[in-house]
Amino acid sequence: MKKIGFLLFLLSLLILLVPLQNQASASEARVHIFLDGSELNVSKDAKVTNVNGSIMVPFRVIGENLGFDVKWEQKSKKVLISKDKTSMELAVNQKNATVNGKKVKLDTPPLLDKNIVSVPVRFVSEQMGLRVSWDNADKAVYLTTAEAPPAKDNGTGAGAGDVPVPPPVTRPDSTGNPSDGQDEGTVPVTTTPAAGQALINGISFSENRLMVSTQGGAVTPKVFTMSGPDRVVVDLPNTSFSPDFLGGQAAGVGNQNKLDVSGYPDVSTIRYSLFSSNPATVRIVIDLNYAKDYAVYNENEGPDSGLLIVDLNKTGSAEPPVTPPVGGNGKKVVVIDAGHGDQDPGTTGYSKTKEKDFNLAVALKVGQLLANEPGIDYVLTRSDDTYLKLAERAKIANDLNADVFVSIHANSTGDKSTAANGTETYYQRDASKELARVIHNYVSKATGLKDRGYKYGNFHVIRETKMPAVLIESGFISNPKDEAALFSESVQNAIAQAIVDGIKEYLGIQ
């Protein structure tokens, strides 16, 4: 009886998956629900309602089938639910409920419609102590009970028997056929980084390459493909997120984050989340638009440094090579860094423009031009509105053993003055001085702004990189004239071409 109760309770969780058009309407999507790793058989006729964003289910479905003592008081229009030492009292159209005599505020009160009383599922689920996670891509709900045993490796799937991972779940794929026994959804778990765990500092996607920057312990990834739909799954055992990677969000309660991969025809989305806490395992899923081969490159540089690359540019069926993914066949490696990103907008322009947007726009244009250079392989530290720490930007270039590093920025005055203007380029080491001179000559002419020269600057990304590296301050967006120029398509195109021309001249490429 209790197992059936859990099944019915999970029906209420359909709401988490299916956005409904009306304030209160029937859920029509077919979803998969898993309880402690096992899929439950849910009736296709199961119905839940969405009222102003709150999911409502008939109270008797939740109460009676989970072993609760449920009563309905017709006169007072109250629902009384009790079990063991917990008792709840909810009244129709009243936002104040009581739990063990204490008042609790509800976002949406119980509703009475056609003699059916519905209650908000979130309120009841919290009282039951259940953990819920929703995988939007696969339309699946993952439910775990507080007393559920820790997951163990059952020897199934790619790399089975190496590092323990949560047991895979056999479930229908999007075509309705059984999957390959690997569940790539998110199991909600709560954890804090333990001693010896590797921590993820950055995740980015550029030129069809997923790049994951880590620190701490060495990471041995388990990478495999799944079909229906096609995707590449990357499991990082004994790995968690660094404390500030998710910007303060909890990393273990089913939170799933995504990278913006617009403009890449092979990939539809990239999702990442904490998959397990025993051991801590991060899962990254590359959702593909069609089947795609890949190569894996794993650079562990000791206890404080690591870079994992999953390269979708691989062709053929040979084993992934152990050589670096870029710079082969005598090609030069160039890293283009768009400064700032995401929660770090950089400086703000005269017209409230954001530096990060200018930086990214120019970096993407540089990438498009470098893609046409047969003697150059290039990597963008970010290709979307993603935040990377300064150390992570330098690390990408160092791990790739790049030949040139160029960081793109726009300037501003701190005193709100609009007088300062012009283009300047910085270097930090003598080895970078010639690169700064060459690139600055091109970029300064391209902007058409005041030439402020190339000069010494002690900036992290050009100090900590091991190759010739420069930081370009294209102009002052605090100056209305500079700002108007820098945010024009023609000037951005000219700057991008100038950066490429400068790189080619410095590298001696015709």
CSV table of N, CA, C and O in Angstrom, one decimal, residues 143-203:
chain,number,residue,atom,x,y,z
A,143,LEU,N,13.0,11.2,-7.6
A,143,LEU,CA,12.6,11.3,-6.2
A,143,LEU,C,13.4,10.4,-5.3
A,143,LEU,O,13.6,9.2,-5.7
A,144,THR,N,13.9,10.9,-4.3
A,144,THR,CA,14.7,10.1,-3.3
A,144,THR,C,14.2,10.3,-1.9
A,144,THR,O,13.8,11.4,-1.5
A,145,THR,N,14.1,9.3,-1.2
A,145,THR,CA,13.7,9.3,0.2
A,145,THR,C,14.9,9.5,1.1
A,145,THR,O,16.0,9.2,0.8
A,146,ALA,N,14.6,10.1,2.3
A,146,ALA,CA,15.7,10.4,3.2
A,146,ALA,C,16.5,9.2,3.6
A,146,ALA,O,17.7,9.2,3.9
A,147,GLU,N,15.7,8.0,3.7
A,147,GLU,CA,16.4,6.8,4.2
A,147,GLU,C,17.0,6.0,3.0
A,147,GLU,O,17.4,4.9,3.3
A,148,ALA,N,17.0,6.5,1.8
A,148,ALA,CA,17.5,5.7,0.7
A,148,ALA,C,18.9,5.4,0.9
A,148,ALA,O,19.7,6.3,1.3
A,149,PRO,N,19.4,4.2,0.6
A,149,PRO,CA,20.8,3.9,0.8
A,149,PRO,C,21.6,4.5,-0.3
A,149,PRO,O,21.2,4.9,-1.3
A,150,PRO,N,22.9,4.8,0.0
A,150,PRO,CA,23.8,5.4,-1.0
A,150,PRO,C,23.9,4.5,-2.2
A,150,PRO,O,23.9,3.3,-2.2
A,151,ALA,N,24.1,5.2,-3.4
A,151,ALA,CA,24.2,4.5,-4.6
A,151,ALA,C,25.6,3.7,-4.7
A,151,ALA,O,26.6,4.1,-4.2
A,152,LYS,N,25.5,2.5,-5.4
A,152,LYS,CA,26.7,1.7,-5.6
A,152,LYS,C,26.9,1.4,-7.0
A,152,LYS,O,25.9,1.3,-7.8
A,153,ASP,N,28.1,1.1,-7.4
A,153,ASP,CA,28.4,0.7,-8.8
A,153,ASP,C,27.9,-0.7,-9.0
A,153,ASP,O,28.3,-1.6,-8.3
A,154,ASN,N,27.1,-0.9,-10.0
A,154,ASN,CA,26.6,-2.2,-10.3
A,154,ASN,C,27.3,-2.8,-11.5
A,154,ASN,O,26.9,-3.8,-12.1
A,155,GLY,N,28.4,-2.2,-12.0
A,155,GLY,CA,29.2,-2.7,-13.0
A,155,GLY,C,28.6,-2.5,-14.4
A,155,GLY,O,28.9,-3.3,-15.3
A,156,THR,N,27.7,-1.6,-14.6
A,156,THR,CA,27.1,-1.4,-15.8
A,156,THR,C,27.5,-0.1,-16.5
A,156,THR,O,27.8,0.9,-15.8
A,157,GLY,N,27.7,-0.1,-17.8
A,157,GLY,CA,27.9,1.2,-18.5
A,157,GLY,C,29.4,1.4,-18.8
A,157,GLY,O,30.3,0.6,-18.4
A,158,ALA,N,29.7,2.5,-19.5
A,158,ALA,CA,31.0,2.8,-19.9
A,158,ALA,C,32.0,2.9,-18.7
A,158,ALA,O,31.7,3.6,-17.8
A,159,GLY,N,33.1,2.2,-18.7
A,159,GLY,CA,34.1,2.3,-17.7
A,159,GLY,C,33.6,1.7,-16.4
A,159,GLY,O,34.1,2.0,-15.3
A,160,ALA,N,32.6,0.8,-16.4
A,160,ALA,CA,32.2,0.2,-15.2
A,160,ALA,C,33.3,-0.6,-14.5
A,160,ALA,O,34.2,-1.2,-15.1
A,161,GLY,N,33.3,-0.5,-13.1
A,161,GLY,CA,34.3,-1.1,-12.3
A,161,GLY,C,35.5,-0.3,-12.1
A,161,GLY,O,36.4,-0.7,-11.3
A,162,ASP,N,35.6,0.9,-12.6
A,162,ASP,CA,36.7,1.8,-12.4
A,162,ASP,C,36.4,2.7,-11.1
A,162,ASP,O,36.9,2.4,-10.0
A,163,VAL,N,35.6,3.7,-11.3
A,163,VAL,CA,35.2,4.6,-10.2
A,163,VAL,C,33.7,4.4,-9.9
A,163,VAL,O,32.9,4.5,-10.9
A,164,PRO,N,33.3,4.2,-8.7
A,164,PRO,CA,31.9,4.0,-8.4
A,164,PRO,C,31.1,5.2,-8.9
A,164,PRO,O,31.4,6.3,-8.6
A,165,VAL,N,30.0,4.9,-9.5
A,165,VAL,CA,29.0,5.9,-9.9
A,165,VAL,C,27.6,5.4,-9.5
A,165,VAL,O,27.4,4.3,-9.3
A,166,PRO,N,26.6,6.3,-9.5
A,166,PRO,CA,25.3,5.9,-9.2
A,166,PRO,C,24.8,4.9,-10.2
A,166,PRO,O,25.1,4.9,-11.3
A,167,PRO,N,24.0,3.9,-9.7
A,167,PRO,CA,23.6,2.8,-10.6
A,167,PRO,C,22.7,3.4,-11.7
A,167,PRO,O,21.9,4.2,-11.5
A,168,PRO,N,23.0,2.9,-13.0
A,168,PRO,CA,22.2,3.4,-14.1
A,168,PRO,C,20.7,2.9,-14.0
A,168,PRO,O,20.5,1.9,-13.4
A,169,VAL,N,19.8,3.6,-14.6
A,169,VAL,CA,18.4,3.3,-14.6
A,169,VAL,C,18.0,3.0,-16.0
A,169,VAL,O,18.2,3.8,-16.9
A,170,THR,N,17.4,1.8,-16.2
A,170,THR,CA,16.9,1.5,-17.6
A,170,THR,C,15.5,2.1,-17.7
A,170,THR,O,14.6,1.9,-16.9
A,171,ARG,N,15.4,3.0,-18.7
A,171,ARG,CA,14.1,3.7,-18.8
A,171,ARG,C,13.9,4.0,-20.3
A,171,ARG,O,14.8,4.0,-21.1
A,172,PRO,N,12.7,4.2,-20.7
A,172,PRO,CA,12.4,4.5,-22.1
A,172,PRO,C,13.1,5.8,-22.5
A,172,PRO,O,13.2,6.7,-21.8
A,173,ASP,N,13.6,5.8,-23.8
A,173,ASP,CA,14.2,7.0,-24.3
A,173,ASP,C,13.0,7.8,-25.0
A,173,ASP,O,11.9,7.5,-24.9
A,174,SER,N,13.4,8.9,-25.7
A,174,SER,CA,12.4,9.8,-26.2
A,174,SER,C,11.6,9.1,-27.3
A,174,SER,O,10.6,9.6,-27.7
A,175,THR,N,12.1,7.9,-27.8
A,175,THR,CA,11.3,7.2,-28.9
A,175,THR,C,10.4,6.2,-28.3
A,175,THR,O,9.7,5.5,-29.0
A,176,GLY,N,10.5,6.0,-27.0
A,176,GLY,CA,9.7,5.0,-26.3
A,176,GLY,C,10.4,3.7,-26.2
A,176,GLY,O,9.8,2.7,-25.7
A,177,ASN,N,11.6,3.5,-26.7
A,177,ASN,CA,12.3,2.3,-26.6
A,177,ASN,C,13.2,2.3,-25.3
A,177,ASN,O,13.6,3.3,-24.8
A,178,PRO,N,13.5,1.1,-24.9
A,178,PRO,CA,14.4,1.0,-23.7
A,178,PRO,C,15.7,1.6,-24.0
A,178,PRO,O,16.3,1.5,-25.1
A,179,SER,N,16.3,2.3,-23.0
A,179,SER,CA,17.6,3.0,-23.3
A,179,SER,C,18.7,2.0,-23.1
A,179,SER,O,18.5,0.8,-22.8
A,180,ASP,N,19.9,2.4,-23.1
A,180,ASP,CA,21.1,1.5,-23.0
A,180,ASP,C,21.5,1.3,-21.6
A,180,ASP,O,22.6,0.8,-21.3
A,181,GLY,N,20.6,1.6,-20.6
A,181,GLY,CA,20.9,1.3,-19.2
A,181,GLY,C,21.6,2.3,-18.5
A,181,GLY,O,22.1,2.1,-17.4
A,182,GLN,N,21.8,3.5,-19.2
A,182,GLN,CA,22.5,4.6,-18.5
A,182,GLN,C,21.6,5.7,-18.3
A,182,GLN,O,20.9,6.2,-19.3
A,183,ASP,N,21.4,6.2,-17.2
A,183,ASP,CA,20.6,7.3,-16.9
A,183,ASP,C,21.4,8.6,-16.8
A,183,ASP,O,22.4,8.7,-16.0
A,184,GLU,N,21.1,9.5,-17.7
A,184,GLU,CA,21.9,10.8,-17.7
A,184,GLU,C,21.2,11.9,-17.1
A,184,GLU,O,21.5,13.1,-17.3
A,185,GLY,N,20.2,11.6,-16.3
A,185,GLY,CA,19.5,12.7,-15.6
A,185,GLY,C,20.2,13.1,-14.3
A,185,GLY,O,21.3,12.6,-14.1
A,186,THR,N,19.6,13.9,-13.5
A,186,THR,CA,20.3,14.4,-12.3
A,186,THR,C,19.6,13.8,-11.1
A,186,THR,O,18.4,13.9,-10.9
A,187,VAL,N,20.4,13.2,-10.3
A,187,VAL,CA,20.0,12.7,-9.0
A,187,VAL,C,20.2,13.7,-7.9
A,187,VAL,O,21.4,14.1,-7.8
A,188,PRO,N,19.2,14.2,-7.3
A,188,PRO,CA,19.4,15.3,-6.3
A,188,PRO,C,20.1,14.8,-5.0
A,188,PRO,O,19.7,13.9,-4.4
A,189,VAL,N,21.2,15.4,-4.7
A,189,VAL,CA,22.0,15.1,-3.5
A,189,VAL,C,22.6,16.3,-3.0
A,189,VAL,O,22.8,17.3,-3.7
A,190,THR,N,22.8,16.3,-1.7
A,190,THR,CA,23.4,17.5,-1.1
A,190,THR,C,24.8,17.1,-0.5
A,190,THR,O,24.9,16.1,0.1
A,191,THR,N,25.7,17.9,-0.9
A,191,THR,CA,27.1,17.5,-0.4
A,191,THR,C,27.9,18.8,-0.3
A,191,THR,O,27.6,19.8,-0.9
A,192,THR,N,29.0,18.7,0.5
A,192,THR,CA,30.0,19.7,0.5
A,192,THR,C,31.3,19.1,0.1
A,192,THR,O,31.6,17.9,0.3
A,193,PRO,N,32.2,19.8,-0.5
A,193,PRO,CA,33.5,19.2,-1.0
A,193,PRO,C,34.2,18.6,0.1
A,193,PRO,O,34.4,19.1,1.2
A,194,ALA,N,34.7,17.3,-0.1
A,194,ALA,CA,35.4,16.6,0.9
A,194,ALA,C,36.9,16.6,0.5
A,194,ALA,O,37.3,17.0,-0.6
A,195,ALA,N,37.7,16.3,1.5
A,195,ALA,CA,39.2,16.3,1.3
A,195,ALA,C,39.5,15.3,0.2
A,195,ALA,O,39.0,14.2,0.1
A,196,GLY,N,40.4,15.8,-0.7
A,196,GLY,CA,40.8,15.0,-1.9
A,196,GLY,C,39.9,15.1,-3.1
A,196,GLY,O,40.3,14.6,-4.1
A,197,GLN,N,38.8,15.7,-3.0
A,197,GLN,CA,38.0,15.9,-4.2
A,197,GLN,C,38.5,17.0,-5.1
A,197,GLN,O,39.1,18.0,-4.6
A,198,ALA,N,38.3,16.8,-6.4
A,198,ALA,CA,38.7,17.8,-7.3
A,198,ALA,C,37.5,18.8,-7.4
A,198,ALA,O,36.3,18.4,-7.1
A,199,LEU,N,37.8,20.0,-7.6
A,199,LEU,CA,36.8,21.1,-7.7
A,199,LEU,C,36.8,21.7,-9.1
A,199,LEU,O,37.8,22.0,-9.7
A,200,ILE,N,35.6,21.9,-9.7
A,200,ILE,CA,35.4,22.5,-11.0
A,200,ILE,C,35.4,24.0,-10.8
A,200,ILE,O,34.6,24.6,-10.1
A,201,ASN,N,36.3,24.7,-11.5
A,201,ASN,CA,36.4,26.2,-11.5
A,201,ASN,C,35.7,26.8,-12.7
A,201,ASN,O,35.3,28.0,-12.6
A,202,GLY,N,35.6,26.1,-13.8
A,202,GLY,CA,35.1,26.7,-15.0
A,202,GLY,C,34.6,25.6,-16.0
A,202,GLY,O,35.3,24.6,-16.1
A,203,ILE,N,33.6,25.9,-16.7
A,203,ILE,CA,33.1,25.1,-17.8
A,203,ILE,C,32.8,26.0,-19.0
A,203,ILE,O,32.0,27.0,-18.8
